[in-house]
Each structure stands twice: as structure tokens, then as C-alpha cells.
Coordinates of C-alpha atoms in Angstrom, one line a residue:
Chain A
X273 CA -35.9 10.9 -2.4
X274 CA -34.5 10.5 -5.9
X275 CA -33.0 14.1 -5.7
X276 CA -31.4 13.3 -2.4
X277 CA -29.9 10.1 -3.8
X278 CA -28.6 12.0 -6.8
X279 CA -27.1 14.6 -4.5
X280 CA -25.5 12.0 -2.3
X281 CA -24.1 10.2 -5.4
X282 CA -22.6 13.5 -6.6
X283 CA -21.0 14.0 -3.2
X284 CA -19.5 10.5 -3.2
X285 CA -18.2 11.1 -6.7
X286 CA -16.6 14.4 -5.6
X287 CA -15.0 12.6 -2.7
X288 CA -13.6 10.0 -5.1
X289 CA -12.3 12.7 -7.4
X290 CA -10.7 14.4 -4.4
X291 CA -8.9 11.2 -3.4
X292 CA -7.6 10.8 -6.9
X293 CA -6.8 14.4 -7.8
X294 CA -5.8 16.1 -4.5
X295 CA -2.2 15.0 -4.4
X296 CA -1.4 16.2 -7.9
X297 CA -3.5 19.3 -7.3
X298 CA -1.7 20.2 -4.1
X299 CA 1.7 19.3 -5.5
X300 CA 1.2 21.5 -8.6
X301 CA -0.1 24.4 -6.5
X302 CA 2.7 24.1 -4.0
X303 CA 5.2 24.6 -6.8
X304 CA 3.5 27.9 -7.6
X305 CA 2.9 29.3 -4.1
X306 CA 5.9 27.5 -2.4
X307 CA 3.9 26.7 0.7
X308 CA 2.1 23.4 1.0
X309 CA -0.4 24.8 3.6
X310 CA -1.5 27.5 1.2
X311 CA -1.5 25.0 -1.6
X312 CA -3.8 22.7 0.3
X313 CA -6.2 25.6 1.1
X314 CA -6.3 26.6 -2.5
X315 CA -7.0 23.1 -3.6
X316 CA -9.8 22.8 -1.0
X317 CA -11.3 26.1 -2.2
X318 CA -11.4 24.6 -5.7
X319 CA -13.1 21.6 -4.2
X320 CA -15.7 23.7 -2.5
X321 CA -16.5 25.3 -5.9
X322 CA -16.9 21.8 -7.3
X323 CA -19.2 20.9 -4.5
X324 CA -21.3 23.9 -5.3
X325 CA -21.4 23.4 -9.1
X326 CA -21.1 19.6 -9.9
X327 CA -24.2 18.3 -8.1
X328 CA -26.3 20.5 -10.4
X329 CA -24.2 20.7 -13.5
X330 CA -22.8 17.2 -13.4
X331 CA -19.2 16.0 -13.0
X332 CA -17.1 17.5 -15.8
X333 CA -15.5 15.2 -18.4
X334 CA -12.0 15.8 -17.0
X335 CA -12.5 16.6 -13.3
X336 CA -8.8 16.8 -12.6
X337 CA -8.2 19.5 -15.2
X338 CA -11.3 21.4 -14.0
X339 CA -10.1 21.4 -10.4
X340 CA -6.6 22.4 -11.5
X341 CA -7.9 25.3 -13.6
X342 CA -10.1 26.5 -10.7
X343 CA -7.3 26.2 -8.2
X344 CA -4.8 28.0 -10.5
X345 CA -7.1 31.0 -10.8
X346 CA -7.2 31.1 -7.0
X347 CA -3.4 30.8 -6.9
X348 CA -3.0 33.8 -9.2
X349 CA -5.4 35.8 -7.0
X350 CA -3.4 34.7 -3.9
X351 CA -0.1 35.7 -5.5
X352 CA -1.5 39.1 -6.6
X353 CA -2.6 39.8 -3.0
X354 CA 0.5 38.5 -1.3
X355 CA 3.9 40.1 -1.0
X356 CA 5.4 37.5 -3.2
X357 CA 3.5 39.0 -6.1
X358 CA 6.3 40.9 -7.8
X359 CA 8.7 38.1 -7.4
X360 CA 6.4 35.4 -8.7
X361 CA 4.4 37.2 -11.3
X362 CA 7.0 36.7 -13.9
X363 CA 7.3 33.0 -13.1
X364 CA 3.6 32.6 -13.3
X365 CA 3.4 34.4 -16.6
X366 CA 6.0 32.0 -17.9
X367 CA 4.0 29.1 -16.7
X368 CA 0.7 30.3 -18.3
X369 CA 2.7 30.7 -21.5
X370 CA 3.9 27.1 -21.3
X371 CA 0.4 25.9 -21.0
X372 CA -0.4 27.2 -24.5
X373 CA 2.2 25.0 -26.1
X374 CA 1.0 21.9 -27.9
X375 CA 3.2 19.4 -26.0
X376 CA 2.0 20.8 -22.8
X377 CA 0.3 17.5 -21.8
X378 CA 3.5 15.5 -22.0
X379 CA 5.4 18.2 -20.2
X380 CA 2.8 18.4 -17.6
X381 CA 3.0 14.7 -17.0
X382 CA 6.7 14.9 -16.2
X383 CA 6.2 18.0 -14.2
X384 CA 3.4 16.4 -12.2
X385 CA 5.7 13.6 -11.3
X386 CA 8.4 16.0 -10.1
X387 CA 5.8 18.0 -8.2
X388 CA 4.5 14.9 -6.4
X389 CA 8.1 13.9 -5.5
X390 CA 8.7 17.4 -4.1
X391 CA 5.5 17.0 -2.1
X392 CA 6.5 13.6 -0.7
X393 CA 10.0 14.8 0.3
X394 CA 8.5 17.9 1.9
X395 CA 5.8 16.0 3.8
X396 CA 8.4 13.5 5.1
X397 CA 11.0 16.2 6.0
X398 CA 13.1 15.3 9.0
X399 CA 12.3 18.6 10.7
X400 CA 8.9 17.0 11.4
X401 CA 8.3 14.4 14.1
X402 CA 7.5 10.9 12.8
X403 CA 3.8 11.3 13.8
X404 CA 3.6 14.6 11.9
X405 CA 5.2 13.1 8.8
X406 CA 2.8 10.2 8.9
X407 CA -0.3 12.4 9.3
X408 CA 0.8 14.9 6.7
X409 CA 1.7 12.2 4.1
X410 CA -1.6 10.4 4.5
X411 CA -3.4 13.8 4.3
X412 CA -1.6 15.2 1.3
X413 CA -0.6 12.1 -0.7
X414 CA -3.1 9.6 0.5
X415 CA -6.0 12.0 0.2
X416 CA -7.3 11.0 3.6
X417 CA -9.3 13.4 5.8
X418 CA -8.1 14.2 9.3
X419 CA -11.1 12.1 10.5
X420 CA -10.0 9.1 8.5
X421 CA -6.5 9.3 9.8
X422 CA -7.7 9.7 13.4
X423 CA -9.9 6.6 13.1
X424 CA -7.0 4.6 11.6
X425 CA -4.7 5.5 14.4
X426 CA -7.4 5.6 17.1
X427 CA -6.4 9.2 17.9
X428 CA -8.9 12.0 18.5
X429 CA -9.6 13.9 15.3
X430 CA -8.7 17.2 16.9
X431 CA -5.2 15.9 17.7
X432 CA -4.6 14.8 14.2
X433 CA -6.0 18.1 12.8
X434 CA -3.7 20.0 15.2
X435 CA -0.7 17.8 14.2
X436 CA -1.3 18.6 10.5
X437 CA -1.7 22.3 11.2
X438 CA 1.5 22.4 13.3
X439 CA 3.4 20.4 10.7
X440 CA 2.5 22.8 7.9
X441 CA 3.5 25.8 10.2
X442 CA 6.8 24.2 11.0
X443 CA 7.6 23.6 7.3
X444 CA 6.8 27.3 6.6
X445 CA 8.7 28.6 9.7
X446 CA 11.8 26.6 9.0
X447 CA 11.6 27.6 5.3
X448 CA 11.9 24.0 4.1
X449 CA 12.3 24.4 0.4
X450 CA 9.7 22.7 -1.9
X451 CA 12.4 20.6 -3.6
X452 CA 13.7 17.2 -4.5
X453 CA 16.9 16.7 -2.5
X454 CA 20.0 16.1 -4.5
X455 CA 23.5 14.7 -4.0
X456 CA 24.5 13.6 -0.6
X457 CA 21.2 14.8 0.8
X458 CA 19.1 12.4 -1.3
X459 CA 19.9 9.1 0.5
X460 CA 18.9 10.1 4.0
X461 CA 15.9 12.0 2.8
X462 CA 14.7 9.0 0.8
X463 CA 15.1 6.8 3.8
X464 CA 12.9 9.2 5.8
X465 CA 10.2 8.8 3.1
X466 CA 10.4 5.0 3.1
X467 CA 10.4 5.0 6.9
X468 CA 7.1 6.9 6.9
X469 CA 5.5 4.6 4.4
X470 CA 6.6 1.5 6.4
X471 CA 5.5 3.1 9.7
X472 CA 2.0 3.4 8.2
X473 CA 2.1 -0.1 6.9
X474 CA 3.3 -1.5 10.3
X475 CA 0.6 0.3 12.2
X476 CA -1.9 -1.5 10.1
X477 CA 0.0 -4.9 10.2
X478 CA 0.5 -5.0 14.0
X479 CA -1.5 -2.3 15.5
X480 CA 0.0 -0.7 18.6
X481 CA -3.4 0.4 20.0
X482 CA -6.9 -0.9 20.1
X483 CA -8.6 -4.3 20.2
X484 CA -7.8 -5.5 16.7
X485 CA -4.2 -6.3 16.2
X486 CA -4.4 -5.5 12.4
X487 CA -6.0 -2.7 10.5
X488 CA -5.8 -3.8 6.8
X489 CA -7.0 -0.5 5.4
X490 CA -3.8 1.2 6.7
X491 CA -1.8 -1.5 5.0
X492 CA -3.6 -0.7 1.8
X493 CA -2.9 3.0 2.2
X494 CA 0.8 2.3 2.7
X495 CA 0.9 0.0 -0.3
X496 CA -0.8 2.6 -2.5
X497 CA 1.8 5.2 -1.4
X498 CA 4.6 2.7 -2.0
X499 CA 3.3 1.9 -5.5
X500 CA 3.0 5.6 -6.4
X501 CA 6.6 6.1 -5.2
X502 CA 7.8 3.2 -7.3
X503 CA 6.3 4.8 -10.4
X504 CA 7.8 8.2 -9.5
X505 CA 11.3 6.9 -8.9
X506 CA 11.5 3.7 -10.9
X507 CA 15.3 3.4 -10.7
X508 CA 15.5 3.4 -6.9
X509 CA 16.0 -0.2 -5.7
X510 CA 15.1 0.4 -2.1
X511 CA 11.6 1.7 -3.1
X512 CA 10.9 -1.5 -5.0
X513 CA 12.4 -3.4 -2.0
X514 CA 10.0 -1.7 0.3
X515 CA 7.0 -2.3 -2.0
X516 CA 8.1 -6.0 -2.3
X517 CA 8.3 -6.3 1.5
X518 CA 4.8 -4.8 2.0
X519 CA 3.2 -6.8 -0.8
X520 CA 4.5 -10.1 0.5
X521 CA 3.6 -9.2 4.1
X522 CA 0.2 -8.1 3.1
X523 CA -0.3 -11.4 1.3
X524 CA -0.5 -13.0 4.7
X525 CA -3.1 -10.7 6.2
X526 CA -5.9 -13.3 6.1
X527 CA -3.8 -16.1 7.5
X528 CA -2.4 -14.1 10.4
X529 CA -5.5 -14.2 12.6
X530 CA -7.4 -17.1 14.0
X531 CA -11.2 -17.6 14.4
X532 CA -11.3 -15.7 17.7
X533 CA -8.9 -13.0 16.7
X534 CA -5.8 -14.6 18.0
X535 CA -2.5 -14.0 16.2
X536 CA -1.2 -17.0 14.1
X537 CA 2.5 -17.1 13.7
X538 CA 4.1 -17.4 10.3
X539 CA 5.1 -21.1 10.4
X540 CA 1.6 -22.1 11.7
X541 CA -0.3 -20.2 9.1
X542 CA -2.6 -21.9 6.5
X543 CA -0.6 -21.0 3.4
X544 CA -3.7 -21.6 1.2
X545 CA -4.9 -18.3 2.7
X546 CA -1.9 -16.4 1.5
X547 CA -2.9 -14.0 -1.4
X548 CA -1.2 -15.3 -4.5
X549 CA -1.8 -12.0 -6.4
X550 CA 0.1 -10.0 -3.8
X551 CA 2.9 -12.6 -3.6
X552 CA 3.3 -12.5 -7.3
X553 CA 3.4 -8.7 -7.2
X554 CA 5.9 -8.8 -4.3
X555 CA 8.2 -11.2 -6.0
X556 CA 8.1 -9.1 -9.2
X557 CA 9.0 -6.0 -7.2
X558 CA 11.8 -7.8 -5.5
X559 CA 13.2 -9.0 -8.9
X560 CA 13.0 -5.4 -10.1
X561 CA 14.9 -4.1 -7.0
X562 CA 17.6 -6.8 -7.5
X563 CA 18.0 -6.1 -11.2
X564 CA 18.7 -2.5 -10.2
X565 CA 21.6 -3.7 -8.2
X566 CA 20.0 -3.1 -4.8
X567 CA 21.1 -4.8 -1.6
X568 CA 19.6 -2.4 0.9
X569 CA 17.7 -2.6 4.2
X570 CA 14.2 -3.2 2.7
X571 CA 15.4 -5.3 -0.2
X572 CA 17.0 -7.8 2.2
X573 CA 13.9 -8.0 4.4
X574 CA 11.8 -8.5 1.3
X575 CA 14.2 -11.3 0.2
X576 CA 13.7 -13.0 3.5
X577 CA 9.9 -12.6 3.2
X578 CA 10.2 -14.0 -0.3
X579 CA 11.9 -17.2 1.0
X580 CA 8.8 -17.9 3.1
X581 CA 6.4 -16.9 0.2
X582 CA 8.1 -19.3 -2.2
X583 CA 7.8 -22.3 0.3
X584 CA 4.5 -24.1 -0.3
X585 CA 4.8 -25.6 3.2
X586 CA 6.6 -24.5 6.3
X587 CA 8.9 -27.5 6.0
X588 CA 10.0 -26.5 2.5
X589 CA 11.5 -23.2 3.7
X590 CA 15.0 -22.5 2.5
X591 CA 16.4 -21.7 6.0
X592 CA 20.1 -21.8 4.9
X593 CA 19.3 -19.0 2.5
X594 CA 17.4 -17.1 5.2
X595 CA 20.5 -17.4 7.5
X596 CA 22.6 -15.9 4.7
X597 CA 20.2 -13.0 4.2
X598 CA 19.9 -12.3 8.0
X599 CA 23.8 -12.3 8.2
X600 CA 23.8 -9.7 5.4
X601 CA 21.1 -7.6 7.0
X602 CA 22.9 -7.7 10.3
X603 CA 26.1 -6.5 8.7
X604 CA 24.2 -3.7 7.0
X605 CA 22.1 -2.6 10.0
X606 CA 23.3 -4.3 13.2
X607 CA 20.5 -4.9 15.7
X608 CA 19.9 -7.4 18.4
X609 CA 16.4 -8.1 17.1
X610 CA 17.8 -9.0 13.7
X611 CA 20.4 -11.1 15.6
X612 CA 17.7 -13.0 17.4
X613 CA 15.9 -13.6 14.1
X614 CA 19.1 -14.9 12.6
X615 CA 19.6 -17.2 15.6
X616 CA 16.1 -18.7 15.0
X617 CA 16.9 -19.2 11.3
X618 CA 20.2 -20.9 12.3
X619 CA 18.3 -23.3 14.6
X620 CA 15.9 -24.1 11.7
X621 CA 18.8 -24.6 9.3
X622 CA 21.4 -26.3 11.5
X623 CA 19.6 -27.6 14.6
X624 CA 18.6 -26.2 18.0
X625 CA 22.1 -26.5 19.5
X626 CA 23.6 -24.2 16.9
X627 CA 20.7 -21.8 17.4
X628 CA 21.1 -21.8 21.2
X629 CA 24.8 -21.0 20.9
X630 CA 23.8 -17.9 18.8
X631 CA 21.0 -16.8 21.2
X632 CA 23.4 -17.1 24.1
X633 CA 25.7 -14.5 22.5
X634 CA 22.8 -12.1 22.6
X635 CA 21.8 -12.5 26.3
X636 CA 23.8 -9.5 27.5
X637 CA 22.4 -7.1 24.8
X638 CA 20.8 -4.3 26.8
X639 CA 18.0 -3.8 24.2
X640 CA 16.9 -7.4 24.6
X641 CA 16.6 -7.3 28.4
X642 CA 12.9 -6.6 28.4
X643 CA 12.2 -8.3 25.1
X644 CA 10.0 -11.3 25.7
X645 CA 11.0 -13.1 22.5
X646 CA 14.6 -13.7 23.7
X647 CA 13.5 -16.0 26.6
X648 CA 10.7 -17.3 24.4
X649 CA 13.1 -18.4 21.7
X650 CA 15.6 -19.7 24.2
X651 CA 12.9 -21.7 25.9
X652 CA 11.8 -23.1 22.6
X653 CA 15.4 -24.3 21.8
X654 CA 16.0 -25.7 25.2
X655 CA 12.8 -27.6 25.0
X656 CA 13.8 -29.0 21.6
X657 CA 17.1 -30.1 23.2
X658 CA 15.2 -31.9 26.0
X659 CA 16.3 -29.5 28.7
X660 CA 12.8 -29.0 30.0
X661 CA 13.4 -27.5 33.4
X662 CA 15.5 -24.7 31.9
X663 CA 12.9 -24.3 29.2
X664 CA 10.1 -23.9 31.8
X665 CA 12.0 -21.1 33.5
X666 CA 12.6 -19.3 30.2
X667 CA 8.9 -19.5 29.3
X668 CA 7.9 -18.1 32.7
X669 CA 10.3 -15.2 32.2
X670 CA 9.0 -14.6 28.7
X671 CA 5.4 -14.6 29.9
X672 CA 6.3 -12.0 32.6
X673 CA 7.6 -9.8 29.8
X674 CA 4.9 -10.3 27.1
X675 CA 2.6 -7.3 26.5
X676 CA 0.0 -9.1 24.5
X677 CA -2.5 -11.1 26.7
X678 CA -2.9 -13.9 24.2
X679 CA 0.8 -14.4 23.8
X680 CA 1.2 -14.4 27.6
X681 CA -1.4 -17.1 27.9
X682 CA 0.4 -19.3 25.3
X683 CA 3.8 -18.8 27.1
X684 CA 2.4 -19.7 30.5
X685 CA 0.9 -22.9 29.0
X686 CA 4.4 -23.8 27.7
X687 CA 5.9 -22.9 31.0
X688 CA 3.6 -25.5 32.7
X689 CA 4.6 -28.3 30.2
X690 CA 8.1 -27.2 29.3
X691 CA 7.3 -28.0 25.7
Chain B
X261 CA -11.2 -2.7 -1.0
X262 CA -10.8 -4.4 -4.3
X263 CA -12.9 -4.1 -7.4
X264 CA -12.9 -5.9 -10.7
X265 CA -13.7 -3.8 -13.7
X266 CA -15.0 -6.1 -16.3
X267 CA -14.7 -4.8 -19.9
X268 CA -17.7 -6.0 -22.0
X269 CA -17.3 -5.2 -25.7
X270 CA -20.5 -5.6 -27.5
X271 CA -20.0 -8.0 -30.5
X272 CA -17.1 -9.8 -28.9
X273 CA -19.4 -12.7 -28.3
X274 CA -19.4 -13.3 -32.0
X275 CA -15.7 -12.4 -32.7
X276 CA -13.7 -14.8 -34.8
X277 CA -10.8 -16.7 -33.4
X278 CA -7.6 -14.7 -33.4
X279 CA -9.4 -11.3 -33.4
X280 CA -6.9 -8.7 -32.2
X281 CA -7.5 -5.2 -30.9
X282 CA -6.8 -2.2 -33.1
X283 CA -3.3 -0.8 -32.3
X284 CA -4.6 2.7 -32.0
X285 CA -7.1 1.6 -29.4
X286 CA -4.4 -0.3 -27.6
X287 CA -2.2 2.8 -27.4
X288 CA -5.1 4.7 -25.8
X289 CA -5.8 1.9 -23.3
X290 CA -2.1 1.8 -22.4
X291 CA -2.2 5.4 -21.4
X292 CA -5.2 4.7 -19.3
X293 CA -3.6 1.7 -17.7
X294 CA -0.5 3.8 -17.0
X295 CA -2.7 6.3 -15.1
X296 CA -4.0 3.5 -12.9
X297 CA -0.5 2.3 -12.3
X298 CA 0.8 5.7 -11.5
X299 CA -2.0 6.3 -9.0
X300 CA -1.0 3.1 -7.2
X301 CA -4.4 1.5 -7.7
X302 CA -3.8 -1.2 -10.3
X303 CA -3.2 -4.7 -9.1
X304 CA -3.6 -6.8 -12.2
X305 CA -5.1 -6.6 -15.7
X306 CA -5.6 -9.0 -18.6
X307 CA -7.2 -9.1 -22.0
X308 CA -9.1 -12.3 -23.0
X309 CA -9.2 -14.1 -26.4
X310 CA -12.7 -14.2 -27.9
X311 CA -15.1 -17.0 -26.8
X312 CA -14.7 -18.7 -30.2
X313 CA -11.3 -19.8 -28.9
X314 CA -12.7 -20.9 -25.5
X315 CA -15.1 -23.4 -24.2
X316 CA -17.7 -23.8 -21.5
X317 CA -18.0 -26.5 -18.9
X318 CA -21.5 -27.0 -17.5
X319 CA -22.5 -29.3 -14.7
X320 CA -26.1 -30.3 -15.5
X321 CA -27.0 -33.4 -13.4
X322 CA -23.7 -33.1 -11.6
X323 CA -21.7 -34.1 -14.7
X324 CA -19.2 -31.8 -16.4
X325 CA -20.1 -31.3 -20.1
X326 CA -17.8 -29.3 -22.4
X327 CA -19.2 -27.0 -25.1
X328 CA -16.8 -25.3 -27.5
X329 CA -17.2 -21.6 -28.3
X330 CA -18.6 -19.4 -29.7
X331 CA -21.7 -19.6 -27.5
X332 CA -24.8 -18.8 -29.6
X333 CA -26.9 -18.0 -26.6
X334 CA -24.5 -15.5 -25.1
X335 CA -25.6 -11.8 -25.4
X336 CA -22.5 -10.3 -23.9
X337 CA -19.1 -11.6 -22.9
X338 CA -16.1 -10.3 -20.9
X339 CA -13.2 -9.1 -23.1
X340 CA -10.8 -8.3 -20.3
X341 CA -10.5 -7.0 -16.7
X342 CA -8.7 -4.7 -14.4
X343 CA -8.3 -5.5 -10.7
X344 CA -7.9 -2.3 -8.7
X345 CA -7.6 -1.5 -5.0
X346 CA -9.4 1.7 -4.0
X347 CA -11.0 3.4 -1.0
X348 CA -14.7 3.3 -2.1
X349 CA -17.1 2.1 -4.7
X350 CA -17.3 5.8 -5.8
X351 CA -13.6 5.8 -6.5
X352 CA -13.8 2.6 -8.5
X353 CA -16.6 4.1 -10.6
X354 CA -14.6 7.3 -11.0
X355 CA -11.7 5.2 -12.4
X356 CA -14.0 3.2 -14.6
X357 CA -15.5 6.5 -16.0
X358 CA -12.0 7.6 -17.0
X359 CA -11.5 4.7 -19.4
X360 CA -11.4 5.7 -23.0
X361 CA -14.2 3.4 -23.9
X362 CA -15.9 3.3 -27.2
X363 CA -19.6 3.2 -28.2
X364 CA -19.9 -0.5 -28.0
X365 CA -18.1 -1.0 -24.7
X366 CA -19.5 -1.3 -21.2
X367 CA -17.5 -1.7 -18.0
X368 CA -19.1 -3.6 -15.2
X369 CA -17.7 -2.7 -11.8
X370 CA -17.9 -5.4 -9.2
X371 CA -16.5 -5.5 -5.6
X372 CA -14.3 -8.4 -4.7
X373 CA -15.6 -10.3 -1.7
X374 CA -13.4 -9.9 1.3
X375 CA -12.9 -12.4 4.0
X376 CA -14.5 -10.0 6.5
X377 CA -17.7 -9.8 4.4
X378 CA -18.5 -13.5 5.1
X379 CA -20.5 -14.7 8.2
X380 CA -18.5 -16.7 10.8
X381 CA -19.4 -20.1 9.5
X382 CA -18.4 -19.3 5.9
X383 CA -15.2 -17.7 7.2
X384 CA -14.3 -20.9 9.1
X385 CA -15.0 -23.0 6.0
X386 CA -13.0 -20.7 3.8
X387 CA -10.1 -20.7 6.2
X388 CA -10.1 -24.5 6.5
X389 CA -9.8 -24.0 10.3
X390 CA -11.6 -27.3 10.9
X391 CA -8.7 -29.3 9.5
X392 CA -5.9 -27.0 10.7
X393 CA -3.6 -28.2 13.4
X394 CA -3.7 -26.1 16.6
X395 CA -0.1 -25.1 16.1
X396 CA 2.2 -24.2 19.0
X397 CA 5.2 -24.9 16.9
X398 CA 8.2 -22.8 16.3
X399 CA 8.0 -19.2 17.2
X400 CA 9.6 -17.2 14.4
X401 CA 8.8 -13.6 15.2

């Protein structure tokens, strides 16, 4: 019994070491072998060796260095066997030389940072589909197993495993270089990375599948990735903007769901349930982003979220400021949904008539034709203006478009009363 | 899940007011803290002044009574903490094991109670649902 427990404890410890070390391990190996699929295999081989040795011998004092040494030995074997041997031998010899130098540790620290960035940019490369980018990023940088990713996205494990295999093959076939993009290429590649992280966060924040409408563990995974990125690229305002946005949104996780699992909208939430630690972190990240001179897509959304986070009660919200931020966001990234949010903010700042005027400008937008929030917002404003018959019709229309059963119920109820 | 790693330095319970850590130790700790930060797991951290600068409030008989530090009966006291967000208790323990702790130091690793850990009645009480308005107010998406 005791032996089994010890064995189990050793396995859990190895899992934990893997979660912590695998991104750096894979990133470092990928630089040597120039193929993230091979790098991952080598890293896993090293892990298997650890699984064989650690339960009996104990976890080494520096498990990361142990794994890296074991994996590098395998990388050398791999290179000797492969056709790349001649080309790479010299490089590897140089690398081993470097390791003997006394300032190796400091050099390695910088190097690891760059390797991790290369790994992030490669895993989020636009040649891959968004689903493949998400799976690969969670696998390689989040240290999640295919099973864990599958459970988080309610997808069969085989599908996720296949997706990862295919993604790695695509990267190899398209000869995607293991590099940090530079110059004009950097901005679009960085937005691809941020998009992947925010996709993961949003899948946790408003799940598109399954009974629960939130999966907080995925939000935590995304936040961890965002925080790592912020450390790797500390001078990039949009990364801090995204981290700020996720921290502030995550601060509301507890308040967003009622006792029977129903969604609770922002202005109806019990603000005492908002997590002050995450709000503080979010506001600090936002300040950092603003200090760096950012005014981008994520920063502006974070700034809007921050207006809500700073208001101790819904009535204390600085709506005029939110209108300004939505106007800026709409100019930067025009979208009817942002326009609709802006109209709501206008109604809160300047009254329902001003809001309605704004909403009516959006009625012909093709994207909003099947979007239940357009008639829902319109109905709400009409109701506030006392035009109850028109409001009822809008709520009915909104209910017919709503996907979520609980939301539909609420809209039908409003359709009956007009209020 | 969140864990608090509580640093318990033996002897700190008797430390004089104004006791400050050794700069060399601080440099080592900073490196450790940086590794937590770079891994995206660190949420917050703080060091605490010794108990001789603090006080205790007890509630015997439902009445608050203040006792100034140091506390003669205390065998060990917290000197600081890290709040981390990780995937498992094993991961929290792995991070704690990497701390450059010295002979007299112990780190106690404790999981933070999450809302979902509570039974329904405790959740309701904690959320204050009883005194919440059933809001069907404005619908900001």
C-alpha cells in the first residue's frame, strides 16, 4: 500500500515536472532539430526515462536540467542518424562548447526565452487552422495532454490527437521555419498568437458546447499562456492589453452564474463576488499597456472592462468614457457588434432616445440580421421610452433568434409584459 | 486551482521589530520569484513584518481583545506568502520544492477554497443570493 502510494506520488510529481518543464524542453530541442514534432518526441522519450528512474531513485534536485540533458543526448543521437547530421553537427558542437562557458546559465535564460517565443509563433502559425493552433498551443506551451484538451473542448480524444499530429505534419511539410518573425511580418503573426490565446479564454468564458456555459479551467490555461507571453515580450502593449482583458473578465467568473446555472448579465451581477486580486492584476496590466503607448484592439476592450471593474456599483459606471472607448474601438476595428455595444453605452450615458437612434442605424447590417441582441436591445430601449407594443414585438423577434434556452425564456417573459 | 505557499521561518516568532532579510537571501528569492512569474503561475506575493510589530485580536466570550506582539505562546509564524495558480497539488508542491529555502525554513502549501468546493447552502450564503434582486435590468451584452 505504502509502496503504491509512493509510486503514485512519484508519478504525480513527474506529471507536474512535465507541465512546468515541457514547453522549455520542447522549445530548446526544436531549435536543435528544427522540427517541433521530433522535438516533442525527444522530450517525451526523456520523460519516459524519468518515469523509469525517478520513482526508484527519487526526483533529481534540478529536474528541468536533468530532462534537458537526457533529451539533448537523444537529440544528438537523432541528428547522427538523420540526414541532417553533417549540416547540424557543427552547430551542435558549437552549442555543446557554449555550455561549458561560466555565463552559460544567464545565456541560457535569454536563449530559453527566445526558444519559447519561436515555439509560440510556430504553434500559432497561420498555415494551421484555428482549431489546430489552439490544440497545438495547449499541448506544447500549456503542457496539456490530448486527453485534457479533448475534455476541455468536449471533443473526442482521438480527434484532438489527430489534429495535433496533422498540425505538426503541416508545419513540417510547409517548411515553416522555427523563427521569431521580424519586420512587417511580426504584427500579423503576433495577432495570430493573441487570437489563439483569446479563443482559448473565450471557450472557457462562454462555452460553445456542453451543459455548463463556463469552463474556468480553460480561462486559467489561457491566462497562464498570456502571462507567459507578457514576460517573454514585455514591451508589446497588445499582449498586456490582452492579459488585462482576460484578468478583468476572469475576475467576474463567480458572479456570472446564478444558483441554478443561469447566466447573470454584467449589470445585474453581485460585485462583491468579483475577484479583487484579478481586478488589481488586470488594472496593473492595463496601465503597463498604456504606458507602452498602446491603443490597440485588446487594450481598448480591456479599458472598457476596466470602466466596469472600477465602478463599485452598476450605477457608478462611467458610461460617457465607455462610449468614447467604443467609438475608438469601432474606428480601429469596425464591426456591427461593437456598434451595437456602443449604442447600448450611448443609451446608458445619454438616455434611451439617443441609444435608439444609434441602434436604428444598425438595423440594415447584414451581420446583425440573425443576431438576437439587436431586437433585444431595441426592445429594451423602446420599453424604456414607453413604446410597449413595439417593445413586445422586438422581444418576440429576439426570442425567436436566441440560441440559449434560458435567454429565450427571459425574452419571452419580456415579450408578454413589454417591460 | 489556487494555492497559497506560506513561508514559515523558524525563529521569526521571536524576531525583533524591524528585522529585515539578508540582501543575499533576497537576491536568491527574487530569482525564484522571477521563475514563478515567467511560468505564468504567480498571482501575488508579500513578505510580512515580524509578529513583534503586529498584534492579535481574540474573541473570547464574543468580545474582541487586542494583544500586542510578540506572542510568547507561538511556536511558528508566517513570514510571507506566494499565491500561485497551477493545475494540481503536485504542481504546487513542485514549485514549493524549487524555493531556495534555508535550514530553518518550512513552506506550507495550502489550497485556496473555490466556490465550487462549497455545498449549495454555503454557496448561496457566500454569494448573497438571498438579498440579491432578481435583476431583469439592462442587457449589456
